[in-house]
CSV table of C-alpha atoms in Angstrom, one decimal:
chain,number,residue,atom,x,y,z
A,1,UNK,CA,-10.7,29.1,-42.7
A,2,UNK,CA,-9.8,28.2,-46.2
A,3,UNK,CA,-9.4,25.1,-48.0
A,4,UNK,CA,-5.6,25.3,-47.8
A,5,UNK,CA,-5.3,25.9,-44.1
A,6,UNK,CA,-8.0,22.8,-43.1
A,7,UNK,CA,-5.5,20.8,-45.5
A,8,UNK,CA,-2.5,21.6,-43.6
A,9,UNK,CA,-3.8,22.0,-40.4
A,10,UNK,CA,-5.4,18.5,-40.7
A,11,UNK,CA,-2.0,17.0,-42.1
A,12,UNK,CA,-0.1,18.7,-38.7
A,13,UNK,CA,-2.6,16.8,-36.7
A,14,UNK,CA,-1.7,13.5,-38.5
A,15,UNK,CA,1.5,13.7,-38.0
A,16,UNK,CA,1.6,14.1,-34.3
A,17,UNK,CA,-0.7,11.7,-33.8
A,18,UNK,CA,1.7,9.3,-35.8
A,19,UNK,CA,4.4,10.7,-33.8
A,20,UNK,CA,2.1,10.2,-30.5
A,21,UNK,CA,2.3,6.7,-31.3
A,22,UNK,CA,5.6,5.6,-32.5
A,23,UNK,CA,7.3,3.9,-29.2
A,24,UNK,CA,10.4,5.9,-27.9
A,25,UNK,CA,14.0,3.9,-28.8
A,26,UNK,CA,14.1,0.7,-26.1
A,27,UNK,CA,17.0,1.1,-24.0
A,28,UNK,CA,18.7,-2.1,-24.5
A,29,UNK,CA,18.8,-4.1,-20.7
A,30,UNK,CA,21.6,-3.5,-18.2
A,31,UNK,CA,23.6,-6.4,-17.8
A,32,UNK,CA,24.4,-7.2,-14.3
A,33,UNK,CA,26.0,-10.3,-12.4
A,34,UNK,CA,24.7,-10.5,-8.9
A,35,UNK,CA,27.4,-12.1,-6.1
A,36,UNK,CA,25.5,-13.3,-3.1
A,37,UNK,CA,26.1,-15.1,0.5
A,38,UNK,CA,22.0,-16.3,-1.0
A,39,UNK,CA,20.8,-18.8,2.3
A,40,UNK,CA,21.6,-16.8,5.8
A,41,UNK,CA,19.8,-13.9,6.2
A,42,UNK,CA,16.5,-14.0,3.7
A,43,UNK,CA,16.8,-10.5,2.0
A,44,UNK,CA,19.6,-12.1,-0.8
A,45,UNK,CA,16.5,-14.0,-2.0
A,46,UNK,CA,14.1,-10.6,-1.9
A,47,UNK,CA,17.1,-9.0,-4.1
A,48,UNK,CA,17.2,-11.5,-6.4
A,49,UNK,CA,13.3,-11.5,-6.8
A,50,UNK,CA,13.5,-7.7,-7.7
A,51,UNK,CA,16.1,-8.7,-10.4
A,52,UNK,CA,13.7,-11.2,-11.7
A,53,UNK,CA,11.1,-8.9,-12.0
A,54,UNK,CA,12.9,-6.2,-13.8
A,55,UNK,CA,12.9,-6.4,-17.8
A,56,UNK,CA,14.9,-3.8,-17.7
A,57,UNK,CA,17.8,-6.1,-16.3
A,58,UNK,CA,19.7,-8.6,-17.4
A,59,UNK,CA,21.1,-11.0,-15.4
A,60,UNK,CA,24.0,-12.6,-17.1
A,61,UNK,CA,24.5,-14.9,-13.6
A,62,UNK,CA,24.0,-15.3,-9.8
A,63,UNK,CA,27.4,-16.1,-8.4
A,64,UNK,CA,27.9,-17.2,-5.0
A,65,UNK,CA,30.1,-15.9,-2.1
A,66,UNK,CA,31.3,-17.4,1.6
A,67,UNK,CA,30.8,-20.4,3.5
A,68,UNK,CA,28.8,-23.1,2.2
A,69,UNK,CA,28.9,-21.5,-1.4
A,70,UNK,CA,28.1,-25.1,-3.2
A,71,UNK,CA,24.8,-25.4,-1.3
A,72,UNK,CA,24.1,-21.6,-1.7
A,73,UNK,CA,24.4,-22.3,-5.1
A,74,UNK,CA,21.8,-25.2,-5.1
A,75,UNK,CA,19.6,-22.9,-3.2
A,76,UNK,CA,19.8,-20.4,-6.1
A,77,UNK,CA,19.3,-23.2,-8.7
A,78,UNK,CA,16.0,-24.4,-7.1
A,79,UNK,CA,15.0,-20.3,-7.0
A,80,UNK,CA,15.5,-19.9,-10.2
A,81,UNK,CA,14.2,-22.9,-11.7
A,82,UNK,CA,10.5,-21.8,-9.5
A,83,UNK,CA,10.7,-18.8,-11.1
A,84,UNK,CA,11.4,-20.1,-14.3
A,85,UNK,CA,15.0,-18.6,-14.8
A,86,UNK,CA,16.9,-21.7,-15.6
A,87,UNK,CA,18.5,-20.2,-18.2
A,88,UNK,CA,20.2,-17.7,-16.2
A,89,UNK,CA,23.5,-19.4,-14.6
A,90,UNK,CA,24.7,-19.9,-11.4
A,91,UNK,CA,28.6,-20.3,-10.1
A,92,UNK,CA,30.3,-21.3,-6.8
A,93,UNK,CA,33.1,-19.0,-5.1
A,94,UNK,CA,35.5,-20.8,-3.1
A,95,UNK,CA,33.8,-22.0,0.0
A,96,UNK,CA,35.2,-20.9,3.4
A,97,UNK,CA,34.7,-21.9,7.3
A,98,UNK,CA,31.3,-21.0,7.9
A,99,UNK,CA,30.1,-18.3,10.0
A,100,UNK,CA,26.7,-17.8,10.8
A,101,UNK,CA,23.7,-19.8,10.3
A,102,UNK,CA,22.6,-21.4,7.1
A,103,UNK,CA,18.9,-20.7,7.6
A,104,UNK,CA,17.5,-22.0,4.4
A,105,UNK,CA,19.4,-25.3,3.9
A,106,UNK,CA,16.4,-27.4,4.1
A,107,UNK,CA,15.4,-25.3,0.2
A,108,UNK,CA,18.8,-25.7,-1.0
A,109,UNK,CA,18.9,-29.5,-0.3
A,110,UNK,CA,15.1,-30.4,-1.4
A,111,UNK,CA,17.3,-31.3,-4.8
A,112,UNK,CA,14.7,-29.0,-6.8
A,113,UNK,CA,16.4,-27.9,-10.2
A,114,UNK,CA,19.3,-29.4,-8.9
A,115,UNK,CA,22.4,-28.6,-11.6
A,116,UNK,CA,25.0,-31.1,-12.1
A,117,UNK,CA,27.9,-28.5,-11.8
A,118,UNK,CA,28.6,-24.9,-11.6
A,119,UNK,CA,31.4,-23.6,-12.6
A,120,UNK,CA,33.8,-21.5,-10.9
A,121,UNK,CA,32.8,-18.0,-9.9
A,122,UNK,CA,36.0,-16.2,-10.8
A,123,UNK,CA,37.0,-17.7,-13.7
A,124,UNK,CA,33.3,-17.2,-15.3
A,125,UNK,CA,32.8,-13.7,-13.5
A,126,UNK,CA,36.4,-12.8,-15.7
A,127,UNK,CA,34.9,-13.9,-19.3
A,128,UNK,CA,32.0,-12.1,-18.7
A,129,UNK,CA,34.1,-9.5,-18.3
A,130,UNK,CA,36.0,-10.1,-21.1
A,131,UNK,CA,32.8,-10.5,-22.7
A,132,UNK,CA,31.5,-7.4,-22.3
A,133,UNK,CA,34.0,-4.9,-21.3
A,134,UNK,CA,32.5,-1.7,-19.7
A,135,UNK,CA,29.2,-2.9,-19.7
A,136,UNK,CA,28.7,-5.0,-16.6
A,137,UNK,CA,27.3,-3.9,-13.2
A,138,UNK,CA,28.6,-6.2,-10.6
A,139,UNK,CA,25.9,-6.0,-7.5
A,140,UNK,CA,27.9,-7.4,-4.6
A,141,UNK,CA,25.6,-8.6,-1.3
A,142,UNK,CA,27.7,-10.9,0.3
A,143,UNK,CA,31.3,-11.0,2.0
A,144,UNK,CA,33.8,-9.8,-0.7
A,145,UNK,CA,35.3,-13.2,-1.5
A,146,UNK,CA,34.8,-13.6,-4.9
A,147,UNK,CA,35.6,-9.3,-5.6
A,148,UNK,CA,39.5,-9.4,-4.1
A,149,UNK,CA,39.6,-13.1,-5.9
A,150,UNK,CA,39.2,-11.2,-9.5
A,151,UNK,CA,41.4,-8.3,-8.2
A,152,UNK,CA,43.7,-10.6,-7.3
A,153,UNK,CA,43.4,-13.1,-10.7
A,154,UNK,CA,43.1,-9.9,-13.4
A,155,UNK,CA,43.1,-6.7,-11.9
A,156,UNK,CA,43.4,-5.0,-15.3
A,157,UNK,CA,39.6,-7.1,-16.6
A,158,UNK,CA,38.2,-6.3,-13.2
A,159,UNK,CA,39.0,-2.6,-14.1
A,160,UNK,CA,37.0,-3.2,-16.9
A,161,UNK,CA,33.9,-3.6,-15.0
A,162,UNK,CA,31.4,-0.8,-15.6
A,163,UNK,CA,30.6,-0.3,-11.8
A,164,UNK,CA,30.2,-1.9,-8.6
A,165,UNK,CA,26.9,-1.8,-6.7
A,166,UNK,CA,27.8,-2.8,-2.7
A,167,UNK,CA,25.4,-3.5,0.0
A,168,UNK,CA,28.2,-2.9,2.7
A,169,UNK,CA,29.9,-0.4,5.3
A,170,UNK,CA,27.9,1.8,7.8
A,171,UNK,CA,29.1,5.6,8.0
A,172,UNK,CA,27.0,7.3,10.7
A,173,UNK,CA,24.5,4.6,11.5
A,174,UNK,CA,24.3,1.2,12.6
A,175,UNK,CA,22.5,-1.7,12.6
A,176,UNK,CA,19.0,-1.0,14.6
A,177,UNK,CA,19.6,2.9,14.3
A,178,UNK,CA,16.9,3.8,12.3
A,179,UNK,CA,17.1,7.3,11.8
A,180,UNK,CA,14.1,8.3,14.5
A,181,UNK,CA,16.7,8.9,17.4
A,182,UNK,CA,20.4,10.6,17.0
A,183,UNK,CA,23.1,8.2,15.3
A,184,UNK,CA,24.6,6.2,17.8
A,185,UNK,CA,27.8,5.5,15.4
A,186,UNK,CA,28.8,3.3,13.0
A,187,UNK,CA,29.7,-0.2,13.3
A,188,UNK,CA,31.4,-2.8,11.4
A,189,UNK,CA,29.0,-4.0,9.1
A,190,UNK,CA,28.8,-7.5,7.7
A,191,UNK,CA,29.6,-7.9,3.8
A,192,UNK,CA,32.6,-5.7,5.1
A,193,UNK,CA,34.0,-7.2,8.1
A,194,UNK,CA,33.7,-11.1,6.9
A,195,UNK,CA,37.0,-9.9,4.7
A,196,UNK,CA,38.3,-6.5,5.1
A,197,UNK,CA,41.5,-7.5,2.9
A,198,UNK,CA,39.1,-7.5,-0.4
A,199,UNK,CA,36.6,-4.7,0.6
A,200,UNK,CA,40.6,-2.6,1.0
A,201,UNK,CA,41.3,-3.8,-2.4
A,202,UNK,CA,38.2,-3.1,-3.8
A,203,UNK,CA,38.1,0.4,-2.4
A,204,UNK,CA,41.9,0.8,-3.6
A,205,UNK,CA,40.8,-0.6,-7.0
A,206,UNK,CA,39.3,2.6,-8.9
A,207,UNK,CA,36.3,1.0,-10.2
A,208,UNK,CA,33.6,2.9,-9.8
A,209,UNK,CA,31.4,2.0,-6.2
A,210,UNK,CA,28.1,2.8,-5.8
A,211,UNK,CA,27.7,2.4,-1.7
A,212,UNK,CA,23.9,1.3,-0.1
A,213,UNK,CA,25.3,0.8,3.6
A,214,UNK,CA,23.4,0.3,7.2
A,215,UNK,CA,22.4,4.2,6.8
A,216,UNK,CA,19.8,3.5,3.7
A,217,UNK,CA,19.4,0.0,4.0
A,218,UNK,CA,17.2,-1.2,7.5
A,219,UNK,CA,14.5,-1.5,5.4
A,220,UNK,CA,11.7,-3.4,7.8
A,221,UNK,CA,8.9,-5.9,5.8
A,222,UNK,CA,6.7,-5.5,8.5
A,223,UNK,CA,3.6,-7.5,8.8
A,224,UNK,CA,0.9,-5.4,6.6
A,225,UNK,CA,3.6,-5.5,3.6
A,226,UNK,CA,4.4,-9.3,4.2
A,227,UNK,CA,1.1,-10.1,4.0
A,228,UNK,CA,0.5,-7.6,1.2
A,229,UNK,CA,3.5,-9.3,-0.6
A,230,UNK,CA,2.9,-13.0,0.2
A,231,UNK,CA,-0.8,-13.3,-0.6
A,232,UNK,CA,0.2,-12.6,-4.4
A,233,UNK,CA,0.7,-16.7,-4.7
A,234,UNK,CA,3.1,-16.4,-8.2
A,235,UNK,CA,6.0,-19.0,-8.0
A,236,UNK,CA,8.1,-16.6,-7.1
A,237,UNK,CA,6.3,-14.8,-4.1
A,238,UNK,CA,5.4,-18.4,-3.2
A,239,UNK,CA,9.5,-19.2,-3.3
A,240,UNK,CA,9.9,-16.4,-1.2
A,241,UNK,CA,7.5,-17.3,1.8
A,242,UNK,CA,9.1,-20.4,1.7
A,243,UNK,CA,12.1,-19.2,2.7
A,244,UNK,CA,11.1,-16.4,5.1
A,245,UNK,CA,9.6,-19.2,6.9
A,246,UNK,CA,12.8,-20.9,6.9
A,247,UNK,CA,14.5,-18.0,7.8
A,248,UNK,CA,12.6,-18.4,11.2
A,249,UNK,CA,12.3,-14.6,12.4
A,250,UNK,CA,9.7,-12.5,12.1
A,251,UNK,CA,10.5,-8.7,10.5
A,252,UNK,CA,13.3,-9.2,7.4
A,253,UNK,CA,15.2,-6.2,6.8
A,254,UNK,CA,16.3,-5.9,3.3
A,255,UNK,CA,19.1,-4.4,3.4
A,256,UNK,CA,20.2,-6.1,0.1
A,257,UNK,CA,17.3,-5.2,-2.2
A,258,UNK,CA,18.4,-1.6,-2.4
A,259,UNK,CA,21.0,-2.2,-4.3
A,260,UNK,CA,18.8,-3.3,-7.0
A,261,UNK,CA,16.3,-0.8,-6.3
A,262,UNK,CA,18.8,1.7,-6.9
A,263,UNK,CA,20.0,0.4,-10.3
A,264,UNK,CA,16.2,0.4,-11.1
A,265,UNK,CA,16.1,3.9,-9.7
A,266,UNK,CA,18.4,5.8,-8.0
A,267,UNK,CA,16.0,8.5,-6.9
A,268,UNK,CA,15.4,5.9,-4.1
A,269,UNK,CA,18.6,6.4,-2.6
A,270,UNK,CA,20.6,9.2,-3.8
A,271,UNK,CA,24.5,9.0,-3.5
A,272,UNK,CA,26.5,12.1,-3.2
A,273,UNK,CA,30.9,11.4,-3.7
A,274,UNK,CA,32.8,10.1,-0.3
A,275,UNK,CA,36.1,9.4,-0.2
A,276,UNK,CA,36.2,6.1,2.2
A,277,UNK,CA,38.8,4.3,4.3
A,278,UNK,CA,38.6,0.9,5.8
A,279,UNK,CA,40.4,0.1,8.7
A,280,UNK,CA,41.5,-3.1,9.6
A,281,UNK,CA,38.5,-3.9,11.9
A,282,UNK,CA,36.0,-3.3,9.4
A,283,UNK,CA,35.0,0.2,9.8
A,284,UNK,CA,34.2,2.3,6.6
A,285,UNK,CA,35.2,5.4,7.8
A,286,UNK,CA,34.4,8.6,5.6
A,287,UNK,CA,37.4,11.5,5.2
A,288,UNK,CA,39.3,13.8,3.5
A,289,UNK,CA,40.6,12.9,-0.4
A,290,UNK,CA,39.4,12.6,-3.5
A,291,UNK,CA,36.1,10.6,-3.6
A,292,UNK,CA,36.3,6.7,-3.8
A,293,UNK,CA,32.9,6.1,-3.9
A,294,UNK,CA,29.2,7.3,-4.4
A,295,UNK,CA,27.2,6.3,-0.9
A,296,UNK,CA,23.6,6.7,0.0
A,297,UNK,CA,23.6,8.2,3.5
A,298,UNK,CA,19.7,8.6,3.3
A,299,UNK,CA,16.7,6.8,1.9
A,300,UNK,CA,12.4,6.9,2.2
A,301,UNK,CA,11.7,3.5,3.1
A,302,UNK,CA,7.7,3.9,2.3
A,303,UNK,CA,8.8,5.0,-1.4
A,304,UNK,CA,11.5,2.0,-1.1
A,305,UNK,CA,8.2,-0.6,-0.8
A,306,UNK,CA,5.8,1.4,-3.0
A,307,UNK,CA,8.2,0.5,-5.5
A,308,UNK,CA,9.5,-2.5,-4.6
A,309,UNK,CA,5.8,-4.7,-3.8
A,310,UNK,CA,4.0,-4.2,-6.7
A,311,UNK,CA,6.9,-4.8,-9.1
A,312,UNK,CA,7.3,-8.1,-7.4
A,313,UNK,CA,3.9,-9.5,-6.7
A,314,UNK,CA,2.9,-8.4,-10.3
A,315,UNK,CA,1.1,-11.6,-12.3
């Protein structure tokens, strides 16, 4: 080999090298708001974790949604502020009658991080909005308070949202139907039927609706992954045992978390186009017409908690 030919040959090899290690363009975070019934069941508080964890989100605020949403919103400050996330705000939807069980009040009123104020959910949800139009995921795990209260307010900034993720609805399966036996049906799920006048509005609305109901969502933290998960001792794992033991059962079922999983990755629960119908007892019933949403009928719940445990017990 000549001279010449080492010369170049050597030069080629420099420069992929260089290339090798220039880091590929970051992909600037997606900004999301997360609207949460935080304080009933326990999985609100394992979404919220996964947020937390994720770099490549940003969380531009935790808003809260139904009953007691003052105290849900002191729950979320004293979450936060163990994780170390105070700069991340929190604001209160419009309380209404409670239903349910407020499972973790004795968190929420320990005082921890305790904020003066928050302000309301709407009003900030619309400048955020307004903020940055087209570029905010709204991930909605509670009742749909606070999403027909924007539609109602300013329809045409709500429009402006980049996408919806939902934890609601159940289309073949319902809850305890796990996919090892033949669907039983659907069922009126939750997040749905605690106000079906804004979950109609919402589906009526055209923003785009990304769908994680009962079908992909029974996703069981048994007792080998708790104690996988909970033996990590970081604030936040440590915030979270706290509360599961507050929450006072023994298997959570995270149906919420997917929804952040799937912004994360949607290869964990692929969506295919529905068009879908609410009646007025809460059903989400899937039909004929042009698509209204993009469900997940179908996820691996093993690959769900590959994913999900070692992102959040990281150090």
């Amino acid at each position: 080999m000549s001279n010449r030919i080492r010369t170049i040959a050597f030069l080629i090899a420099a420069a992929v090298s260089l290339h090798s290690q220039v880091s590929p363009a970051q992909t600037p975070p997606e900004k999301i708001i997360i609207d949460t019934d935080i304080g009933d069941d326990v999985d609100d508080a394992f979404a919220v974790a996964l947020a937390l964890r994720s770099p490549e989100l940003q969380i531009l605020a935790i808003t809260t949604t139904f009953g007691d949403t003052n105290m849900r919103a002191e729950l979320a400050d004293r979450f936060l502020g163990e994780a170390g996330r105070e700069d991340i705000p929190v604001a209160a939807g419009a309380p209404t009658s409670p239903v349910g069980q407020f499972t973790q009040r004795a968190y929420a009123e320990g005082g921890h991080f305790a904020r003066a104020s928050h302000p309301k959910a709407v009003d900030f949800v619309l400048e955020q909005i307004r903020r940055y139009p087209d570029q905010i995921t709204l991930v909605a795990i509670g009742p749909l308070v606070n999403v027909g209260a924007l539609i109602d307010k300013d329809a045409a900034s709500f429009h402006k949202l980049k996408r919806i993720v939902l934890m609601g609805g159940s289309i073949d399966r319902g809850y305890g139907d796990l996919g090892y036996t033949k669907p039983h049906g659907p069922e009126p799920e939750w997040n749905i039927k605690n106000d079906i006048p804004s979950a109609q509005k919402l589906f009526a609305s055209g923003v785009p609706i990304f769908m994680m109901p009962l079908d992909s969502t029974q996703l069981k933290l048994d007792e080998v992954k708790r104690a996988i998960l909970f033996q990590a001792g970081t604030p936040i794992i440590d915030a979270l045992t706290l509360l599961y033991h507050e929450w006072g059962q023994e298997t959570p079922t995270l149906f919420d978390v997917m929804t952040i999983a799937y912004i994360l990755n949607p290869q964990l629960c692929p969506v295919k186009p529905m068009h879908i119908l609410i009646d007025d007892k809460g059903f989400t019933r899937a039909g004929p017409g042009p698509p209204t949403a993009q469900v997940c009928l179908n996820s691996d719940s093993e690959a769900f908690f590959r994913f999900y445990i070692p992102r959040v017990s990281a150090h």
